[in-house]
Coordinates of C-alpha atoms and ligand atoms in Angstrom, one line a residue:
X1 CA -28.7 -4.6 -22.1
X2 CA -26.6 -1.3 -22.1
X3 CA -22.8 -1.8 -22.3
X4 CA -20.2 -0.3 -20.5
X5 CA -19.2 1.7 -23.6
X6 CA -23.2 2.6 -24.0
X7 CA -23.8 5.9 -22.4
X8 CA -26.6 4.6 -20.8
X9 CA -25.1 1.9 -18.2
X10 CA -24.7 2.7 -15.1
X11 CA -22.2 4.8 -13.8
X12 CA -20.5 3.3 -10.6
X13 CA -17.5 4.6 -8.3
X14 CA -16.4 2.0 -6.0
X15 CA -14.5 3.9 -3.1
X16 CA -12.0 2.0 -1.1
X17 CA -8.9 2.4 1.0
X18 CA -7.5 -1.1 -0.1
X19 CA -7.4 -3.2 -2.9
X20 CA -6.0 -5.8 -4.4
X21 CA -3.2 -6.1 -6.2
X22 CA -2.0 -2.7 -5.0
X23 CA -2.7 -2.9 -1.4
X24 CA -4.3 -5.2 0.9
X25 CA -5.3 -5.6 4.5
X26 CA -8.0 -7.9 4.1
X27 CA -10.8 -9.3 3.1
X28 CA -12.3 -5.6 1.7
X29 CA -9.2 -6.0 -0.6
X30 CA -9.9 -9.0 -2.0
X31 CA -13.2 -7.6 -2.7
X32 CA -13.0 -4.1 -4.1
X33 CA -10.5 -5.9 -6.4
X34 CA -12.7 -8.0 -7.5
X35 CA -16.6 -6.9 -7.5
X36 CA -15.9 -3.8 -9.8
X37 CA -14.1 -5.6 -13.0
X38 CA -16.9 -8.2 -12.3
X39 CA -19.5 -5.4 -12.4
X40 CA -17.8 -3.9 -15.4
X41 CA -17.9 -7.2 -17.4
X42 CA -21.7 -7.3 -16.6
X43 CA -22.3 -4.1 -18.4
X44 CA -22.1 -1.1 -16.0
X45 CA -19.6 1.6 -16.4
X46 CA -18.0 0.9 -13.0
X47 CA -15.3 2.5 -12.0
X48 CA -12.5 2.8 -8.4
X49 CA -11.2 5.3 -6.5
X50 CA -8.3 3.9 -4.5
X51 CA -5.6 6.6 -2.3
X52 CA -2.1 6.3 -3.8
X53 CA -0.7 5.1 -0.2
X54 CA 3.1 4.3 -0.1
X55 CA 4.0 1.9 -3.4
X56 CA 0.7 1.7 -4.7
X57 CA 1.4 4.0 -7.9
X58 CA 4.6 1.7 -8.6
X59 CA 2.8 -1.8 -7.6
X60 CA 0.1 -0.6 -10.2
X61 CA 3.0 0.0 -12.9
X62 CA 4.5 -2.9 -12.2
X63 CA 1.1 -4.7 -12.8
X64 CA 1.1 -3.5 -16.6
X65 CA -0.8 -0.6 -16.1
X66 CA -0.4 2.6 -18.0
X67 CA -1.2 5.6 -15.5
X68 CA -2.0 9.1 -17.2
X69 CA -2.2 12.1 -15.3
X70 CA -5.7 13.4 -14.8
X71 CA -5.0 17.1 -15.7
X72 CA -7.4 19.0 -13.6
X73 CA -6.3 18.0 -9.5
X74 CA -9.1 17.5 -7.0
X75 CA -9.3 20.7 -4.1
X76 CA -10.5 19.2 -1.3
X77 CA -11.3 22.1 2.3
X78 CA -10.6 20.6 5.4
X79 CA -9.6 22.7 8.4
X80 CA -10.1 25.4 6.2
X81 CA -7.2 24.4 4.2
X82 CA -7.5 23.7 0.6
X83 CA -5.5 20.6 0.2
X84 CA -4.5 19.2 -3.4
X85 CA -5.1 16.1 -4.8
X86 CA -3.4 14.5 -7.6
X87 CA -5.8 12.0 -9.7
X88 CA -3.9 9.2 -12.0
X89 CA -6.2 7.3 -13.8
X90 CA -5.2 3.9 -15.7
X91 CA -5.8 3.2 -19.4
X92 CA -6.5 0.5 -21.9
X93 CA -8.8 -2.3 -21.4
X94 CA -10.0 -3.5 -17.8
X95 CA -11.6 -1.4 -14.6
X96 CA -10.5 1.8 -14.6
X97 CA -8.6 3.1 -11.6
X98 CA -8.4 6.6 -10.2
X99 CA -5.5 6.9 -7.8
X100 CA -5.5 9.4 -5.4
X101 CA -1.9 11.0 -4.7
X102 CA -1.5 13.3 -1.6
X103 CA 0.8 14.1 1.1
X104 CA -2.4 12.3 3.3
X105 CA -1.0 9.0 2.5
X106 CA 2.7 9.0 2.6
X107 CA 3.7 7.2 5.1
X108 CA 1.0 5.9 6.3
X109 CA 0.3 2.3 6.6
X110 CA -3.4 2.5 5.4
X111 CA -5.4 2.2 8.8
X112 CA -4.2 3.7 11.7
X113 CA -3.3 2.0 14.9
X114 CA -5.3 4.3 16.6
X115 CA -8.3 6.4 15.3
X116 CA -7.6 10.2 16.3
X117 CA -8.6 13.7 15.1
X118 CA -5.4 13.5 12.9
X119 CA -5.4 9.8 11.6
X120 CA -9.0 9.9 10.3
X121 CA -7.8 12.5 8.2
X122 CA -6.7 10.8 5.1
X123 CA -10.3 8.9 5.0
X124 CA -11.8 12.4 5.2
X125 CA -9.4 13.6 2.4
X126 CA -10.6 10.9 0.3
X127 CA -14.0 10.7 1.3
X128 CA -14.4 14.3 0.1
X129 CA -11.8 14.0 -2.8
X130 CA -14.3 11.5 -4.4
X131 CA -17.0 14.2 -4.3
X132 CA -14.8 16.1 -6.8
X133 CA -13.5 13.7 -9.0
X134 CA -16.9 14.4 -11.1
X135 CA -15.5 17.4 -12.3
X136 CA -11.5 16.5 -12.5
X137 CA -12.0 13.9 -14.7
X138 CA -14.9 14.9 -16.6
X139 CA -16.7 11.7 -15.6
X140 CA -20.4 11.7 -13.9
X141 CA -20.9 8.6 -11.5
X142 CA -25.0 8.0 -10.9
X143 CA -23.6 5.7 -7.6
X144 CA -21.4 6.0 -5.0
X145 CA -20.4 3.0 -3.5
X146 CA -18.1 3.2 -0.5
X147 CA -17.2 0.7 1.6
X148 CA -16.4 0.4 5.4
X149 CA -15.8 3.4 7.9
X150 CA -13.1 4.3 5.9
X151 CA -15.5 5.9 2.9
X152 CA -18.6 6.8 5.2
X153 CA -17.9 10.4 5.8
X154 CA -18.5 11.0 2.1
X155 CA -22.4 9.9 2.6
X156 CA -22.2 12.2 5.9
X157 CA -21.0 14.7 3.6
X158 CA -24.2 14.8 0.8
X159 CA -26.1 15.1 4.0
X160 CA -24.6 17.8 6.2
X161 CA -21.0 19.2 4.8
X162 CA -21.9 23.1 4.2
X163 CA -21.0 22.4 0.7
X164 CA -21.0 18.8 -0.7
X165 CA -24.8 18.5 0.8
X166 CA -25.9 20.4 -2.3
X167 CA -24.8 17.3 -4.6
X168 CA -27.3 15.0 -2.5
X169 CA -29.7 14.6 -5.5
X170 CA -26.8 14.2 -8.0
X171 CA -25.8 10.9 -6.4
X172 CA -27.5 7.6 -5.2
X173 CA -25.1 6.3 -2.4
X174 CA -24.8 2.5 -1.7
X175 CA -22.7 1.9 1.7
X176 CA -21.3 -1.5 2.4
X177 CA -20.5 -3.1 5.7
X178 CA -17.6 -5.4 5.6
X179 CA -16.9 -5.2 9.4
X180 CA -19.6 -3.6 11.9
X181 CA -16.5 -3.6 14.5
X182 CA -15.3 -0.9 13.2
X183 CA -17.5 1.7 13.0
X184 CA -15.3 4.9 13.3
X185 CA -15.0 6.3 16.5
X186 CA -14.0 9.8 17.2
X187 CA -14.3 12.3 19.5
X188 CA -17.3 14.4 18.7
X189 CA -15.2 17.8 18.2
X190 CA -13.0 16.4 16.3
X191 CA -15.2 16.8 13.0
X192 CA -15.7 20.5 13.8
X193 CA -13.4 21.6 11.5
X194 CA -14.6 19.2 8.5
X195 CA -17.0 21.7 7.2
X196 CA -20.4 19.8 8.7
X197 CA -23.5 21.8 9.3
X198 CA -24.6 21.8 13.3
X199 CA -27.2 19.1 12.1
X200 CA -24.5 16.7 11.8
X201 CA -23.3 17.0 15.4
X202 CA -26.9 15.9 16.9
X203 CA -28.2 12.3 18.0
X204 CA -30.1 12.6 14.2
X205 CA -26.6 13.5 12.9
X206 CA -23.6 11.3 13.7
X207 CA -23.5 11.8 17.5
X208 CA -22.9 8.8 19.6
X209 CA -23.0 8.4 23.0
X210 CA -21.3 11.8 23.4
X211 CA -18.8 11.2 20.7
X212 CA -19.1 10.6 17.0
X213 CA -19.7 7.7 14.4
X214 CA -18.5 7.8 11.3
X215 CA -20.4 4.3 10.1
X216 CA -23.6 5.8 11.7
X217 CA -23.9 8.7 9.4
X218 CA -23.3 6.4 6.4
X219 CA -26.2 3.9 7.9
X220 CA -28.6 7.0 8.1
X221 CA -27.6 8.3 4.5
X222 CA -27.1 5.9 2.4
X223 CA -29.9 5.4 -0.3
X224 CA -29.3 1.4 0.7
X225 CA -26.6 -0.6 2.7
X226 CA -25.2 -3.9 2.4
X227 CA -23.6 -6.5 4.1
X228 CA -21.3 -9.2 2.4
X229 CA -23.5 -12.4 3.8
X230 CA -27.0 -12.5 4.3
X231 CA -26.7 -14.2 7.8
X232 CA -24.6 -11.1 8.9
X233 CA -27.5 -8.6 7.5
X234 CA -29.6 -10.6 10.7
X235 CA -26.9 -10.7 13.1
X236 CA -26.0 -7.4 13.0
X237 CA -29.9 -6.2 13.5
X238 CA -29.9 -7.6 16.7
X239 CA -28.7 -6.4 20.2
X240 CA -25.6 -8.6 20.2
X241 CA -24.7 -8.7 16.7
X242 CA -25.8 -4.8 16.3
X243 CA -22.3 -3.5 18.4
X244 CA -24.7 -0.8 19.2
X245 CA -26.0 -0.2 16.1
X246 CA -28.3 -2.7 16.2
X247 CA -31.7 -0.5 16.6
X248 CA -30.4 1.7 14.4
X249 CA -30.0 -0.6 11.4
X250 CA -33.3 -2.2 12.4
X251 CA -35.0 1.3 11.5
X252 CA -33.4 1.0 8.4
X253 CA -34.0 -2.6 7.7
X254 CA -35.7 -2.3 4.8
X255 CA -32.6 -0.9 2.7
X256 CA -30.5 -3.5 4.2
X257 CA -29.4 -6.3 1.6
X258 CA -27.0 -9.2 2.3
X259 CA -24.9 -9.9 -0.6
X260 CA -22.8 -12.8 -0.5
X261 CA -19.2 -11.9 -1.4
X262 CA -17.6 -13.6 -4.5
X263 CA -14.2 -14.7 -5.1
X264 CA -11.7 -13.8 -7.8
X265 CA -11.7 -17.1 -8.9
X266 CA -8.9 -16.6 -12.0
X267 CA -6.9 -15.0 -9.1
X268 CA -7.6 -18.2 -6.7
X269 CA -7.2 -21.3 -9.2
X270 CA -5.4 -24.1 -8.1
X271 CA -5.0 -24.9 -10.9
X272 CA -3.1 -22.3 -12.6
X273 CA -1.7 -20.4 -9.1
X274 CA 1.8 -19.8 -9.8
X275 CA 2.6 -19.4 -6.3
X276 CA 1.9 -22.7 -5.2
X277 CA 4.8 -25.7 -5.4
X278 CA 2.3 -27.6 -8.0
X279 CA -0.3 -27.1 -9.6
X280 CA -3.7 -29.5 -9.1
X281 CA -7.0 -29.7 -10.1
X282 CA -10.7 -31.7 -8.6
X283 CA -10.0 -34.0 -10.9
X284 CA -6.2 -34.4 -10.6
X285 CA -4.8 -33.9 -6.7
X286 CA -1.5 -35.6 -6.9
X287 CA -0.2 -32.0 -7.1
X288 CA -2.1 -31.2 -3.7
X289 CA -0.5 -34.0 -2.2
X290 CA 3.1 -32.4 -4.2
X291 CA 2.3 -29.0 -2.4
X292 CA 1.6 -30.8 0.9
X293 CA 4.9 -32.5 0.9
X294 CA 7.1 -29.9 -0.1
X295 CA 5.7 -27.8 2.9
X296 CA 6.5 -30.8 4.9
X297 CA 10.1 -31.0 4.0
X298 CA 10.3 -26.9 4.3
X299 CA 9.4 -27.6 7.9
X300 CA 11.1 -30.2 8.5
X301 CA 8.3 -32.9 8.9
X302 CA 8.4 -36.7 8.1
X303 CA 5.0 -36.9 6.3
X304 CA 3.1 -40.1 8.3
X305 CA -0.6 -39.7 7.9
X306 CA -1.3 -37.4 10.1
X307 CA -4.2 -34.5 8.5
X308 CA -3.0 -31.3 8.3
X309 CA -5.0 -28.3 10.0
X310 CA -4.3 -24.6 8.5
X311 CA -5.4 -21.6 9.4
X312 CA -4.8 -18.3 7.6
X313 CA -6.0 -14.8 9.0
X314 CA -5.5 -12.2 11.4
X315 CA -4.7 -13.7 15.0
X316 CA -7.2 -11.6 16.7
X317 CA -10.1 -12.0 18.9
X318 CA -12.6 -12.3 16.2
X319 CA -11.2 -15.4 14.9
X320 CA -11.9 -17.0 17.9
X321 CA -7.8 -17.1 18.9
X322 CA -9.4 -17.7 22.7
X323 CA -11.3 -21.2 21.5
X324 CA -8.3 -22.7 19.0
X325 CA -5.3 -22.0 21.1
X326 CA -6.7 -24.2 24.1
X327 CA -8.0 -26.7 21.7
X328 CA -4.4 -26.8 20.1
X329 CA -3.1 -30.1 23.0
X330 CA -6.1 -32.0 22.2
X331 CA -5.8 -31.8 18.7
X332 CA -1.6 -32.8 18.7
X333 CA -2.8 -36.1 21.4
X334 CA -5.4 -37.1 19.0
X335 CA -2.5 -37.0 15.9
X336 CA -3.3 -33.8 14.1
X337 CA -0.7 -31.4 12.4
X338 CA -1.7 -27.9 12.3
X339 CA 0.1 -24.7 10.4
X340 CA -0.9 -21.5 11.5
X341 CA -0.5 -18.7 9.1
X342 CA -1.2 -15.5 10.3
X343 CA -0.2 -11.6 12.2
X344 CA -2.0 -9.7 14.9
X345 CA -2.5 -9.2 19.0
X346 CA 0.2 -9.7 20.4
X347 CA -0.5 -12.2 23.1
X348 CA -1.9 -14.8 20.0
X349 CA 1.1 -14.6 18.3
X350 CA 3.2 -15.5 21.5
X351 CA 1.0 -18.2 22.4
X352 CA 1.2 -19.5 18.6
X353 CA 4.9 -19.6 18.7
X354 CA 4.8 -21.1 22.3
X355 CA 2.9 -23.9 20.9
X356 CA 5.4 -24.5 17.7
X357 CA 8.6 -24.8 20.6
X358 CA 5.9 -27.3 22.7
X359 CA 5.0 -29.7 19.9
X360 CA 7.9 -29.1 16.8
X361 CA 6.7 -32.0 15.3
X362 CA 2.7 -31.2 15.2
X363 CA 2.5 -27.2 15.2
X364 CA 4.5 -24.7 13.4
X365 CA 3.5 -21.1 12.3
X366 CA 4.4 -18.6 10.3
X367 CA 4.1 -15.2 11.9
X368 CA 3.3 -12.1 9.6
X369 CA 1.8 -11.3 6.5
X370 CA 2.9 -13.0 3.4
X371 CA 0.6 -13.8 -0.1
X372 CA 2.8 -16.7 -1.3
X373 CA 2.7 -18.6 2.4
X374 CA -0.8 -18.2 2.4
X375 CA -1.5 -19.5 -0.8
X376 CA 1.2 -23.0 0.0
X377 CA -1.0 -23.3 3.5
X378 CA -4.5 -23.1 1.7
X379 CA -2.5 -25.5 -1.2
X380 CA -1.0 -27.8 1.7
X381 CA -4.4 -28.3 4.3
X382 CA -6.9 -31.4 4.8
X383 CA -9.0 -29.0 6.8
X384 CA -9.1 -25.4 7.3
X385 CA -9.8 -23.8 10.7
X386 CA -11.8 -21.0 10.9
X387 CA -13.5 -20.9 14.5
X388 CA -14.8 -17.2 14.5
X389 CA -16.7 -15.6 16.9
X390 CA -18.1 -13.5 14.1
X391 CA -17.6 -13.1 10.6
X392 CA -19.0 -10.6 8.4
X393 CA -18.6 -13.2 5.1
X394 CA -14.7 -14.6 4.9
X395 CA -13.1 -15.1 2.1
X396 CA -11.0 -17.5 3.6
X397 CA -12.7 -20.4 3.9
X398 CA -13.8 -19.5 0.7
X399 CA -10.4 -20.1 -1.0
X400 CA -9.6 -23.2 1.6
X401 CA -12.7 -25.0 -0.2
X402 CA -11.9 -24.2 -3.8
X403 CA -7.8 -25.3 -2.7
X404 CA -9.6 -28.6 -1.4
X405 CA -9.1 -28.2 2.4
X406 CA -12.8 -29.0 4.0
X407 CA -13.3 -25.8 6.6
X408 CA -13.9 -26.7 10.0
X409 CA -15.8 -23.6 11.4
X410 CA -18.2 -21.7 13.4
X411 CA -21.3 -22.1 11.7
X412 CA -22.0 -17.6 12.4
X413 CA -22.1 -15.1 9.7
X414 CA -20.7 -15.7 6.2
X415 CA -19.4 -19.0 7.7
X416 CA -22.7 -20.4 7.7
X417 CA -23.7 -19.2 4.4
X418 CA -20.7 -20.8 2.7
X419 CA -19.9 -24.1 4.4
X420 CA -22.3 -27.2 4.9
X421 CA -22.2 -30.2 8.0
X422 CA -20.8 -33.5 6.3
X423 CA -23.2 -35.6 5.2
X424 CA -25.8 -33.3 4.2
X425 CA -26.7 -32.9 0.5
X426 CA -24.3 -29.8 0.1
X427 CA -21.4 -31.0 2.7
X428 CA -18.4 -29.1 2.5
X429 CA -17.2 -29.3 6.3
X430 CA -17.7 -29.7 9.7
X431 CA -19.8 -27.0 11.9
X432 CA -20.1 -26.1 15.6
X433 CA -22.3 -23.5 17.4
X434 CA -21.5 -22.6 21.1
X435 CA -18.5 -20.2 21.2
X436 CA -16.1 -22.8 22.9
X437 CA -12.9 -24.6 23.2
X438 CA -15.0 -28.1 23.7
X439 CA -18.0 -27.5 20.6
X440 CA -14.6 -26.4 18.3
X441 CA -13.1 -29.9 19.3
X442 CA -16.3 -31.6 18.7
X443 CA -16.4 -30.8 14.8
X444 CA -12.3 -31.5 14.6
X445 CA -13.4 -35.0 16.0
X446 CA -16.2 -35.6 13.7
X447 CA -13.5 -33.9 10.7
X448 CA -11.0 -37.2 11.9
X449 CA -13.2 -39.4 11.9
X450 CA -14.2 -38.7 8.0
X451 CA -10.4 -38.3 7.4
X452 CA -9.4 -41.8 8.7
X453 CA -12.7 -44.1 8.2
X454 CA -14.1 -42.2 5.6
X455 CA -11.5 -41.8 2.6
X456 CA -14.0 -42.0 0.0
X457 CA -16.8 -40.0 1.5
X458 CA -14.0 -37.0 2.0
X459 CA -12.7 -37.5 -1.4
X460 CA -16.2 -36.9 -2.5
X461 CA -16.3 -33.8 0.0
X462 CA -13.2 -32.5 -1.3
X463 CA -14.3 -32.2 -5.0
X464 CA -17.4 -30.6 -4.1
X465 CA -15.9 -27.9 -1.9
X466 CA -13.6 -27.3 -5.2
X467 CA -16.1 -27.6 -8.0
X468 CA -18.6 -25.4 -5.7
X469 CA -19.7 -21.6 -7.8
X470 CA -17.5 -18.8 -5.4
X471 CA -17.5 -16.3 -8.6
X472 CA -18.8 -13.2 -8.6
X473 CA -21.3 -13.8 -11.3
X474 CA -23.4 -15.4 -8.4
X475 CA -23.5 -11.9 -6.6
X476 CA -22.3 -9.1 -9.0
X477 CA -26.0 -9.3 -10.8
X478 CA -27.5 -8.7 -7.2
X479 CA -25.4 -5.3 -7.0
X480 CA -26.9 -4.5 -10.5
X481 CA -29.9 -4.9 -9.5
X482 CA -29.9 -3.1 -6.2
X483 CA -28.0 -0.1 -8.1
X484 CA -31.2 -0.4 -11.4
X485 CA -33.8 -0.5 -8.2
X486 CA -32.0 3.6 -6.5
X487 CA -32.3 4.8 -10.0
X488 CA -34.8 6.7 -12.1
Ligands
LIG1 P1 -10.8 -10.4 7.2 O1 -11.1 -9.5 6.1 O2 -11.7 -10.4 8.4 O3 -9.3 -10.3 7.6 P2 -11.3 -12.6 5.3 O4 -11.4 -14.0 5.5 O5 -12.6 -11.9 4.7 O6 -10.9 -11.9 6.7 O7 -10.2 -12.2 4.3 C1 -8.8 -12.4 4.7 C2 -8.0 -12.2 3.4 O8 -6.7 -11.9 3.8 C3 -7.8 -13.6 2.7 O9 -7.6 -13.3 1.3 C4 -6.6 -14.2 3.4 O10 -5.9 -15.1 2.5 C5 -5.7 -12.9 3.5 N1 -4.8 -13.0 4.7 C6 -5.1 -12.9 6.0 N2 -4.0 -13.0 6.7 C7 -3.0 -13.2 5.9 C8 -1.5 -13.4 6.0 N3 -1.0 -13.4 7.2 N4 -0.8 -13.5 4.9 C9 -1.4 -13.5 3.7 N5 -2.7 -13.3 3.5 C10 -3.5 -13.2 4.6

């Protein structure tokens, strides 16, 4: 097998707006932190191109990394502008990161509240400043790998840019969908001034119902696309699932692979996770019970019995806000405690908060985004809530398994890839179908019933969810082979 210091591995740039540790949004984070060192370890030469937004260069320091100055910068034309890009590329052992420094990300708090002509620029910026970073640096990638809308203009451009379409047979491109609902959408004369040929602008191109698609182009380009489960590579082929993209990605369905995201499971180790209160292990909880009780007393809670509910994501619609907050009274009468960790639309967080005044004693929240009370909710939780009206993979309930909280969820997209009904030979958790208040309060009854007549079946539940294989090394060799399968 080649090695990454062979010079015949394969040469991989990973190109992300976000990842962890030096910025995060969500679950993309998690991932391009993660999948490229995995990659790496396997043997290719894989390498990431991340933009240097706001704290990322001193985050990265902070992290141990040494950064040296790449000394040629990256020129990138848009509005027929040369703009200037600085490259800073870490040393010493581990994945190699370019950052991308540039006036484009100062400020800026990665995505934009609202896609316009001028927000989308910083995504073209690095889109195209990726194209160049062959040159800068000296170092020849055989794949591109970009991931969401935010990377898919730079498989646009090896098709129709007046310029970077003369590298299309330098590069195989692999584009991956984290999130189909959020394709890119932009007013189609907005891209005039990108430098795209008149090709580009047609229904073949990235036209879209009179405007333009940025995820389209990448769909049509790409030399293969992925999705991170492989339920969500079918749902998102059909007319529902497709958010109308569906027939497009059926034409293409036979470079479509679903690739089950992994977990950095060093990163997410009860065990050793220093932000937790204590430290536990599947064959040691008494520090879950530890971290469940200090949470208590933080909140002001008399611990009596009563199973804890968490929840930890984005309050928005796709995590099925509209089925858990109506399903919040029954679950308090029938002597649940739930903790609801989490930012987003507006109205959920109101409702949340309205819920903690209502019941002080059964609900509380925290409101916003923090890493150390997400980890002490996975840490605290006999069940994880997760009721999502579609999900792409989710890490989430990924990490409430391997912290021992059994996921109650929406058995749709990753979701039903990852967690298994109770009972069955792989049971992790409790599933429902129908998008509702009433199917969602069906599994939380059959989850209580395990809880209080069950001790030993969920015990046995527990230790499974926690001893269950989340690492990359299940997935990572899939990537190698899709990348060995584009090339020569
Ligand atoms: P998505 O990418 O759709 O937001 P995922 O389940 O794939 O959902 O990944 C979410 C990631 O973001 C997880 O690592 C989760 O712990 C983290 N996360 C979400 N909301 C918060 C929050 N409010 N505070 C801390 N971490 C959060």
């Amino acid at each position: 097998m080649a090695t990454k210091h062979d010079p015949r591995a394969i040469k991989v740039l990973h190109v992300s707006p976000e990842a962890v540790p030096f910025c995060k949004v969500g679950g993309l984070a998690d991932v391009a932190g993660s999948l490229p060192p995995s990659l790496r370890n396997s043997g290719a030469d894989c390498r990431l191109l991340l933009p240097a937004w706001d704290g990322v260069l001193d985050t990265a320091r902070k992290n141990g990394l040494k950064l040296v100055r790449v000394p040629r910068s990256v020129d990138v034309a848009i509005r027929w502008k040369v703009h200037k890009g600085t490259l800073w590329m870490s040393s010493g052992e581990g994945l190699p990161v370019y950052f991308l420094e540039s006036p484009f990300f100062e400020g800026k708090q990665i995505y934009p509240q609202q896609l316009d002509p001028e927000s989308v620029l910083p995504f073209v910026f690095l889109s195209l400043a990726a194209l160049e970073l062959a040159d800068a640096a000296e170092w020849y990638a055989d794949v591109m790998h970009c991931h969401d809308w935010g990377t898919a203009p730079l498989i646009s451009a090896l098709l129709w840019h007046r310029y970077y379409r003369f590298m299309f047979s330098q590069y195989k491109t692999v584009f991956t969908i984290h999130n189909l609902a959020h394709q890119g959408l932009l007013p189609l004369h907005s891209l005039r001034d990108w430098g795209l040929v008149d090709d580009a602008f047609t229904l073949n191109g990235l036209e879209f119902y009179g405007g333009a698609n940025l995820m389209k182009g990448a769909i049509t380009g790409a030399s293969a696309v992925t999705t991170v489960s492989p339920a969500y590579s079918r749902e998102i082929q059909t007319e529902n699932g497709g958010v109308g993209l569906g027939g497009l990605l059926r034409s293409h369905n036979s470079k479509i692979h679903g690739i089950l995201n992994g977990l950095d499971t060093e990163y997410w180790n009860p065990a050793t996770d220093s932000l937790l209160f204590h430290n536990y292990s599947p064959d040691d909880l008494a520090g879950k019970a530890q971290c469940r009780n200090t949470l208590f007393d933080q909140l002001g809670w008399k611990e009596d019995g009563r199973p804890l509910f968490t929840s930890v994501g984005r309050m928005v619609d796709q995590k099925g806000f509209d089925i858990l907050l109506p399903s919040i009274q029954r679950m308090v009468e029938w002597g649940c405690r739930l903790y609801l960790v989490g930012s987003g639309q507006h109205e959920y967080e109101t409702a949340v908060l309205e819920a903690v005044d209502k019941w002080p004693d059964a609900v509380a929240s925290f409101v916003g985004y923090d890493e150390e009370v997400a980890h002490k909710a996975y840490a605290a939780g006999d069940f994880f809530l997760m009721p999502s009206k579609f999900e792409p993979c989710g890490l989430s309930q990924l990490i409430s398994l391997r912290y021992g909280a059994l996921p109650v969820v929406r058995s749709v997209g990753g979701l039903a890839d990852t967690v298994f009904e109770y009972g069955s030979p792989e049971g992790n958790g409790f599933l429902f179908s129908e998008y509702s208040a009433e199917s969602l309060l069906s599994a939380v009854g059959r989850s209580l019933d395990v809880f209080r007549n069950d001790a030993t079946g969920y015990r046995s539940a527990q230790k499974k969810a926690m001893q269950s294989d989340f690492s990359w090394d299940r997935s990572a060799p899939l990537y190698l082979d899709l990348y060995r399968s584009l090339l020569p």
